PDB file of C-alpha atoms in Angstrom:
ATOM      1  CA  MET W   8      56.740 107.690 -32.252  1.00  0.00           C
ATOM      2  CA  THR W   9      58.980 105.681 -34.583  1.00  0.00           C
ATOM      3  CA  ILE W  10      57.256 103.497 -37.202  1.00  0.00           C
ATOM      4  CA  ARG W  11      58.828 100.028 -37.169  1.00  0.00           C
ATOM      5  CA  VAL W  12      58.980  98.380 -40.599  1.00  0.00           C
ATOM      6  CA  LEU W  13      59.731  94.827 -41.693  1.00  0.00           C
ATOM      7  CA  LEU W  14      60.866  94.287 -45.301  1.00  0.00           C
ATOM      8  CA  ALA W  15      59.826  91.075 -47.089  1.00  0.00           C
ATOM      9  CA  ASP W  16      61.254  90.636 -50.590  1.00  0.00           C
ATOM     10  CA  ASP W  17      63.406  87.950 -52.174  1.00  0.00           C
ATOM     11  CA  GLN W  18      65.611  90.538 -53.926  1.00  0.00           C
ATOM     12  CA  ALA W  19      68.413  91.562 -51.561  1.00  0.00           C
ATOM     13  CA  LEU W  20      69.283  94.650 -53.596  1.00  0.00           C
ATOM     14  CA  LEU W  21      65.725  95.901 -53.467  1.00  0.00           C
ATOM     15  CA  ARG W  22      65.534  95.308 -49.720  1.00  0.00           C
ATOM     16  CA  ALA W  23      68.763  97.247 -49.265  1.00  0.00           C
ATOM     17  CA  THR W  24      67.381 100.128 -51.327  1.00  0.00           C
ATOM     18  CA  PHE W  25      64.176 100.249 -49.320  1.00  0.00           C
ATOM     19  CA  ARG W  26      66.115 100.059 -46.057  1.00  0.00           C
ATOM     20  CA  ILE W  27      68.283 103.044 -46.988  1.00  0.00           C
ATOM     21  CA  LEU W  28      65.240 105.067 -47.996  1.00  0.00           C
ATOM     22  CA  ILE W  29      63.130 104.150 -44.958  1.00  0.00           C
ATOM     23  CA  GLU W  30      65.922 104.780 -42.479  1.00  0.00           C
ATOM     24  CA  SER W  31      66.602 108.170 -44.072  1.00  0.00           C
ATOM     25  CA  ASP W  32      63.312 109.201 -42.438  1.00  0.00           C
ATOM     26  CA  PRO W  33      63.881 109.997 -38.749  1.00  0.00           C
ATOM     27  CA  GLY W  34      60.401 108.719 -37.935  1.00  0.00           C
ATOM     28  CA  MET W  35      60.976 105.197 -39.279  1.00  0.00           C
ATOM     29  CA  THR W  36      63.266 102.235 -38.743  1.00  0.00           C
ATOM     30  CA  VAL W  37      63.656  98.802 -40.338  1.00  0.00           C
ATOM     31  CA  VAL W  38      63.521  96.112 -37.650  1.00  0.00           C
ATOM     32  CA  ALA W  39      64.119  93.060 -39.868  1.00  0.00           C
ATOM     33  CA  GLU W  40      64.385  91.746 -43.434  1.00  0.00           C
ATOM     34  CA  ALA W  41      62.842  88.559 -44.829  1.00  0.00           C
ATOM     35  CA  ALA W  42      63.704  86.818 -48.092  1.00  0.00           C
ATOM     36  CA  ASP W  43      60.520  84.725 -48.308  1.00  0.00           C
ATOM     37  CA  GLY W  44      57.053  84.450 -46.838  1.00  0.00           C
ATOM     38  CA  ARG W  45      57.896  81.912 -44.142  1.00  0.00           C
ATOM     39  CA  GLU W  46      60.682  84.116 -42.862  1.00  0.00           C
ATOM     40  CA  ALA W  47      58.339  87.117 -43.010  1.00  0.00           C
ATOM     41  CA  ILE W  48      55.839  85.326 -40.772  1.00  0.00           C
ATOM     42  CA  ASP W  49      58.479  84.253 -38.267  1.00  0.00           C
ATOM     43  CA  LEU W  50      60.155  87.668 -38.100  1.00  0.00           C
ATOM     44  CA  THR W  51      56.809  89.460 -37.836  1.00  0.00           C
ATOM     45  CA  ARG W  52      55.916  87.294 -34.854  1.00  0.00           C
ATOM     46  CA  GLU W  53      59.318  88.028 -33.320  1.00  0.00           C
ATOM     47  CA  HIS W  54      59.427  91.791 -33.887  1.00  0.00           C
ATOM     48  CA  THR W  55      55.701  92.766 -34.136  1.00  0.00           C
ATOM     49  CA  PRO W  56      56.423  95.633 -36.565  1.00  0.00           C
ATOM     50  CA  ASP W  57      53.921  98.384 -37.277  1.00  0.00           C
ATOM     51  CA  VAL W  58      54.119  97.760 -41.030  1.00  0.00           C
ATOM     52  CA  VAL W  59      55.243  94.807 -43.155  1.00  0.00           C
ATOM     53  CA  LEU W  60      56.286  95.860 -46.659  1.00  0.00           C
ATOM     54  CA  MET W  61      55.421  92.613 -48.459  1.00  0.00           C
ATOM     55  CA  ASP W  62      56.266  91.415 -51.950  1.00  0.00           C
ATOM     56  CA  ILE W  63      53.777  88.877 -53.298  1.00  0.00           C
ATOM     57  CA  ARG W  64      56.068  86.926 -55.592  1.00  0.00           C
ATOM     58  CA  MET W  65      58.604  85.122 -53.407  1.00  0.00           C
ATOM     59  CA  PRO W  66      59.893  81.508 -53.444  1.00  0.00           C
ATOM     60  CA  GLY W  67      58.407  78.920 -51.127  1.00  0.00           C
ATOM     61  CA  THR W  68      55.750  80.582 -48.990  1.00  0.00           C
ATOM     62  CA  ASP W  69      54.757  83.572 -51.094  1.00  0.00           C
ATOM     63  CA  GLY W  70      53.638  86.977 -49.897  1.00  0.00           C
ATOM     64  CA  LEU W  71      49.963  86.157 -50.285  1.00  0.00           C
ATOM     65  CA  ALA W  72      50.164  83.169 -47.940  1.00  0.00           C
ATOM     66  CA  ALA W  73      52.303  85.173 -45.535  1.00  0.00           C
ATOM     67  CA  THR W  74      49.799  88.040 -45.532  1.00  0.00           C
ATOM     68  CA  THR W  75      46.948  85.634 -44.825  1.00  0.00           C
ATOM     69  CA  ASP W  76      48.859  84.091 -41.920  1.00  0.00           C
ATOM     70  CA  ILE W  77      49.963  87.395 -40.381  1.00  0.00           C
ATOM     71  CA  CYS W  78      46.555  89.050 -40.634  1.00  0.00           C
ATOM     72  CA  ALA W  79      44.834  86.028 -39.076  1.00  0.00           C
ATOM     73  CA  ARG W  80      46.912  86.145 -35.876  1.00  0.00           C
ATOM     74  CA  PRO W  81      45.201  88.046 -33.020  1.00  0.00           C
ATOM     75  CA  GLU W  82      48.557  88.904 -31.469  1.00  0.00           C
ATOM     76  CA  LEU W  83      49.480  90.729 -34.697  1.00  0.00           C
ATOM     77  CA  ALA W  84      46.256  92.721 -34.985  1.00  0.00           C
ATOM     78  CA  ALA W  85      48.178  96.000 -34.786  1.00  0.00           C
ATOM     79  CA  THR W  86      50.536  95.053 -37.638  1.00  0.00           C
ATOM     80  CA  ARG W  87      49.592  96.354 -41.076  1.00  0.00           C
ATOM     81  CA  VAL W  88      50.650  94.692 -44.335  1.00  0.00           C
ATOM     82  CA  LEU W  89      51.487  96.927 -47.286  1.00  0.00           C
ATOM     83  CA  ILE W  90      51.720  94.933 -50.516  1.00  0.00           C
ATOM     84  CA  LEU W  91      54.376  95.554 -53.160  1.00  0.00           C
ATOM     85  CA  THR W  92      52.956  94.711 -56.568  1.00  0.00           C
ATOM     86  CA  THR W  93      52.643  95.493 -60.249  1.00  0.00           C
ATOM     87  CA  PHE W  94      49.093  96.805 -60.499  1.00  0.00           C
ATOM     88  CA  GLU W  95      48.305  95.550 -63.967  1.00  0.00           C
ATOM     89  CA  ASN W  96      49.469  91.951 -63.641  1.00  0.00           C
ATOM     90  CA  ASP W  97      49.036  90.727 -60.090  1.00  0.00           C
ATOM     91  CA  GLN W  98      45.649  89.072 -59.767  1.00  0.00           C
ATOM     92  CA  ASN W  99      46.462  87.935 -56.246  1.00  0.00           C
ATOM     93  CA  VAL W 100      45.870  91.473 -55.003  1.00  0.00           C
ATOM     94  CA  ALA W 101      42.142  90.936 -54.447  1.00  0.00           C
ATOM     95  CA  GLU W 102      42.864  87.896 -52.295  1.00  0.00           C
ATOM     96  CA  ALA W 103      45.461  89.876 -50.363  1.00  0.00           C
ATOM     97  CA  LEU W 104      42.812  92.499 -49.622  1.00  0.00           C
ATOM     98  CA  ARG W 105      40.417  89.833 -48.412  1.00  0.00           C
ATOM     99  CA  ALA W 106      43.185  88.446 -46.233  1.00  0.00           C
ATOM    100  CA  GLY W 107      43.650  91.790 -44.526  1.00  0.00           C
ATOM    101  CA  ALA W 108      46.285  93.721 -46.481  1.00  0.00           C
ATOM    102  CA  SER W 109      45.945  97.452 -45.954  1.00  0.00           C
ATOM    103  CA  GLY W 110      47.016  98.667 -49.370  1.00  0.00           C
ATOM    104  CA  PHE W 111      49.367  98.491 -52.304  1.00  0.00           C
ATOM    105  CA  LEU W 112      52.436 100.147 -53.760  1.00  0.00           C
ATOM    106  CA  GLY W 113      54.168  99.557 -57.068  1.00  0.00           C
ATOM    107  CA  LYS W 114      57.840  98.671 -56.866  1.00  0.00           C
ATOM    108  CA  ASP W 115      58.627 101.665 -59.050  1.00  0.00           C
ATOM    109  CA  VAL W 116      57.079 104.285 -56.731  1.00  0.00           C
ATOM    110  CA  GLY W 117      59.068 107.352 -55.814  1.00  0.00           C
ATOM    111  CA  PRO W 118      60.618 107.822 -52.370  1.00  0.00           C
ATOM    112  CA  ASP W 119      57.967 110.262 -51.129  1.00  0.00           C
ATOM    113  CA  VAL W 120      55.126 107.951 -52.182  1.00  0.00           C
ATOM    114  CA  LEU W 121      56.707 104.980 -50.416  1.00  0.00           C
ATOM    115  CA  LEU W 122      57.245 106.854 -47.151  1.00  0.00           C
ATOM    116  CA  THR W 123      53.773 108.403 -47.281  1.00  0.00           C
ATOM    117  CA  GLY W 124      52.271 104.961 -47.916  1.00  0.00           C
ATOM    118  CA  ILE W 125      54.018 103.488 -44.888  1.00  0.00           C
ATOM    119  CA  ARG W 126      52.799 106.360 -42.705  1.00  0.00           C
ATOM    120  CA  THR W 127      49.259 105.955 -44.059  1.00  0.00           C
ATOM    121  CA  VAL W 128      48.861 102.280 -43.199  1.00  0.00           C
ATOM    122  CA  ALA W 129      50.712 102.673 -39.907  1.00  0.00           C
ATOM    123  CA  ALA W 130      48.059 105.225 -38.927  1.00  0.00           C
ATOM    124  CA  GLY W 131      45.316 102.640 -39.564  1.00  0.00           C
ATOM    125  CA  ASP W 132      44.204 103.983 -42.929  1.00  0.00           C
ATOM    126  CA  SER W 133      44.591 102.218 -46.267  1.00  0.00           C
ATOM    127  CA  LEU W 134      46.000 102.953 -49.689  1.00  0.00           C
ATOM    128  CA  LEU W 135      42.827 102.681 -51.722  1.00  0.00           C
ATOM    129  CA  SER W 136      42.590 106.071 -53.376  1.00  0.00           C
ATOM    130  CA  PRO W 137      45.336 106.133 -56.056  1.00  0.00           C
ATOM    131  CA  THR W 138      44.154 105.737 -59.626  1.00  0.00           C
ATOM    132  CA  ALA W 139      45.896 102.421 -60.149  1.00  0.00           C
ATOM    133  CA  THR W 140      44.268 100.919 -57.078  1.00  0.00           C
ATOM    134  CA  ARG W 141      40.794 102.076 -58.137  1.00  0.00           C
ATOM    135  CA  ALA W 142      41.391 100.294 -61.434  1.00  0.00           C
ATOM    136  CA  LEU W 143      42.511  97.160 -59.606  1.00  0.00           C
ATOM    137  CA  ILE W 144      39.468  97.180 -57.312  1.00  0.00           C
ATOM    138  CA  GLY W 145      37.115  97.528 -60.249  1.00  0.00           C
ATOM    139  CA  ARG W 146      38.810  94.682 -62.061  1.00  0.00           C
ATOM    140  CA  PHE W 147      39.132  92.095 -59.294  1.00  0.00           C
ATOM    141  CA  LEU W 148      37.148  92.696 -56.120  1.00  0.00           C
ATOM    142  CA  ALA W 149      33.712  91.882 -57.518  1.00  0.00           C
ATOM    143  CA  THR W 150      34.743  88.349 -58.493  1.00  0.00           C
ATOM    144  CA  PRO W 151      32.836  85.669 -56.569  1.00  0.00           C
ATOM    145  CA  ASP W 152      34.417  84.492 -53.349  1.00  0.00           C
ATOM    146  CA  ASP W 153      33.532  81.468 -51.262  1.00  0.00           C
ATOM    147  CA  ARG W 154      34.535  83.225 -48.051  1.00  0.00           C
ATOM    148  CA  PRO W 155      32.847  86.627 -48.026  1.00  0.00           C
ATOM    149  CA  LEU W 156      33.682  88.838 -45.086  1.00  0.00           C
ATOM    150  CA  ALA W 157      30.043  89.861 -44.633  1.00  0.00           C
ATOM    151  CA  PRO W 158      26.797  88.783 -46.357  1.00  0.00           C
ATOM    152  CA  PRO W 159      24.459  91.491 -47.731  1.00  0.00           C
ATOM    153  CA  GLU W 160      22.186  91.260 -44.689  1.00  0.00           C
ATOM    154  CA  GLY W 161      25.205  92.030 -42.509  1.00  0.00           C
ATOM    155  CA  LEU W 162      25.008  95.654 -43.624  1.00  0.00           C
ATOM    156  CA  ALA W 163      21.717  96.001 -41.740  1.00  0.00           C
ATOM    157  CA  VAL W 164      23.725  96.987 -38.668  1.00  0.00           C
ATOM    158  CA  LEU W 165      24.795 100.183 -40.432  1.00  0.00           C
ATOM    159  CA  THR W 166      22.885 103.433 -40.590  1.00  0.00           C
ATOM    160  CA  ASP W 167      21.927 104.857 -43.977  1.00  0.00           C
ATOM    161  CA  ARG W 168      24.670 107.460 -43.673  1.00  0.00           C
ATOM    162  CA  GLU W 169      27.280 104.842 -42.770  1.00  0.00           C
ATOM    163  CA  ARG W 170      26.324 102.809 -45.839  1.00  0.00           C
ATOM    164  CA  GLU W 171      26.494 105.925 -47.992  1.00  0.00           C
ATOM    165  CA  VAL W 172      29.959 106.844 -46.711  1.00  0.00           C
ATOM    166  CA  MET W 173      31.119 103.226 -47.035  1.00  0.00           C
ATOM    167  CA  ALA W 174      29.999 103.131 -50.681  1.00  0.00           C
ATOM    168  CA  LEU W 175      31.871 106.325 -51.500  1.00  0.00           C
ATOM    169  CA  ALA W 176      34.997 104.996 -49.789  1.00  0.00           C
ATOM    170  CA  ALA W 177      34.719 101.845 -51.899  1.00  0.00           C
ATOM    171  CA  HIS W 178      34.918 103.986 -55.029  1.00  0.00           C
ATOM    172  CA  GLY W 179      38.327 105.148 -53.871  1.00  0.00           C
ATOM    173  CA  ARG W 180      37.300 108.535 -52.514  1.00  0.00           C
ATOM    174  CA  SER W 181      39.299 110.069 -49.703  1.00  0.00           C
ATOM    175  CA  ASN W 182      37.668 111.390 -46.532  1.00  0.00           C
ATOM    176  CA  ALA W 183      38.105 114.930 -47.850  1.00  0.00           C
ATOM    177  CA  ASP W 184      36.363 114.035 -51.129  1.00  0.00           C
ATOM    178  CA  ILE W 185      33.500 112.331 -49.288  1.00  0.00           C
ATOM    179  CA  ALA W 186      33.136 115.290 -46.931  1.00  0.00           C
ATOM    180  CA  GLU W 187      32.877 117.708 -49.848  1.00  0.00           C
ATOM    181  CA  HIS W 188      30.389 115.490 -51.677  1.00  0.00           C
ATOM    182  CA  LEU W 189      28.102 115.048 -48.658  1.00  0.00           C
ATOM    183  CA  VAL W 190      28.688 118.525 -47.199  1.00  0.00           C
ATOM    184  CA  LEU W 191      30.118 117.099 -43.982  1.00  0.00           C
ATOM    185  CA  SER W 192      33.324 117.714 -42.090  1.00  0.00           C
ATOM    186  CA  PRO W 193      36.230 115.283 -42.715  1.00  0.00           C
ATOM    187  CA  LEU W 194      36.119 114.428 -39.002  1.00  0.00           C
ATOM    188  CA  THR W 195      32.457 113.402 -39.297  1.00  0.00           C
ATOM    189  CA  VAL W 196      33.257 111.259 -42.318  1.00  0.00           C
ATOM    190  CA  ARG W 197      36.098 109.576 -40.443  1.00  0.00           C
ATOM    191  CA  SER W 198      33.726 108.871 -37.549  1.00  0.00           C
ATOM    192  CA  HIS W 199      31.239 107.199 -39.904  1.00  0.00           C
ATOM    193  CA  ILE W 200      34.017 105.089 -41.411  1.00  0.00           C
ATOM    194  CA  GLN W 201      35.290 104.054 -37.990  1.00  0.00           C
ATOM    195  CA  ARG W 202      31.804 103.101 -36.772  1.00  0.00           C
ATOM    196  CA  ALA W 203      31.165 101.044 -39.899  1.00  0.00           C
ATOM    197  CA  MET W 204      34.504  99.270 -39.434  1.00  0.00           C
ATOM    198  CA  THR W 205      33.678  98.512 -35.808  1.00  0.00           C
ATOM    199  CA  LYS W 206      30.193  97.185 -36.590  1.00  0.00           C
ATOM    200  CA  LEU W 207      31.464  94.979 -39.427  1.00  0.00           C
ATOM    201  CA  HIS W 208      34.582  93.823 -37.502  1.00  0.00           C
ATOM    202  CA  CYS W 209      37.027  95.171 -40.099  1.00  0.00           C
ATOM    203  CA  ARG W 210      40.760  95.388 -39.481  1.00  0.00           C
ATOM    204  CA  ASP W 211      40.911  98.572 -41.503  1.00  0.00           C
ATOM    205  CA  ARG W 212      39.404 100.578 -44.342  1.00  0.00           C
ATOM    206  CA  ALA W 213      40.661  98.091 -46.930  1.00  0.00           C
ATOM    207  CA  GLN W 214      38.457  95.305 -45.567  1.00  0.00           C
ATOM    208  CA  LEU W 215      35.544  97.731 -45.423  1.00  0.00           C
ATOM    209  CA  VAL W 216      35.951  98.262 -49.160  1.00  0.00           C
ATOM    210  CA  VAL W 217      36.090  94.514 -49.797  1.00  0.00           C
ATOM    211  CA  ILE W 218      32.805  94.080 -47.907  1.00  0.00           C
ATOM    212  CA  ALA W 219      31.212  96.874 -49.941  1.00  0.00           C
ATOM    213  CA  TYR W 220      31.900  94.911 -53.127  1.00  0.00           C
ATOM    214  CA  GLN W 221      31.244  91.425 -51.772  1.00  0.00           C
ATOM    215  CA  SER W 222      27.908  92.423 -50.252  1.00  0.00           C
ATOM    216  CA  GLY W 223      26.716  94.143 -53.419  1.00  0.00           C
ATOM    217  CA  LEU W 224      26.581  97.586 -51.819  1.00  0.00           C
ATOM    218  CA  VAL W 225      28.910  98.680 -54.612  1.00  0.00           C
ATOM    219  CA  ARG W 226      29.165  97.128 -58.052  1.00  0.00           C
ATOM    220  CA  ALA W 227      32.442  97.049 -59.940  1.00  0.00           C
ATOM    221  CA  ARG W 228      32.403  99.157 -63.059  1.00  0.00           C
ATOM    222  CA  PRO W 229      34.851  99.361 -65.931  1.00  0.00           C
ATOM    223  CA  TYR W 230      37.760 101.621 -65.204  1.00  0.00           C
ATOM    224  CA  GLU W 231      37.620 104.815 -67.261  1.00  0.00           C
ATOM    225  CA  GLY W 232      41.022 106.266 -66.369  1.00  0.00           C
ATOM    226  CA  GLY W 233      41.813 109.678 -64.969  1.00  0.00           C
TER     227      GLY W 233
END
């Protein structure tokens, strides 16, 4: 099944580069290009792509506002937003996560990383395991927010094992890492993650991680590298 991608970036040259790369993969196609957030919203509604590759810094309606709008629309529930960002400088990333973004890529990523990232979010997973993203989560996600996705008592609907798996996922561990740590199969871990997402009404794993921090299940800690 072909993954349909929408590109949202105000730099035409960068969009052209991404288009060439994405369409070099026989399993992907670019359905539209947007030069700002308002256009990204309109074209996403028109084409309902599987993945929106979204730059945050755009004129007019920026990528953050566009992400919030797209992820709030029930008719676009199957569309995933993959943020393009510079990990060290973009403090809007935490808000993009809260809004429903499924992950992040730096604009300087290699071709294989970009294509793998698109496949990952299209499959309903999120890009929360790379080192740079763990650093970002630790730096931003524990900041107070007036609109938490779930209060601490909301986690009462989860089993002890679901909370344990959720906490490990929030530290950036992959399903394979969690399975090894808890001596479970990766399929069992995935089932726990999916049940937790369902119970907490999460769009995807990214929002599950946000809830882990906002609810206090996981506390941000200084990033130690590695």
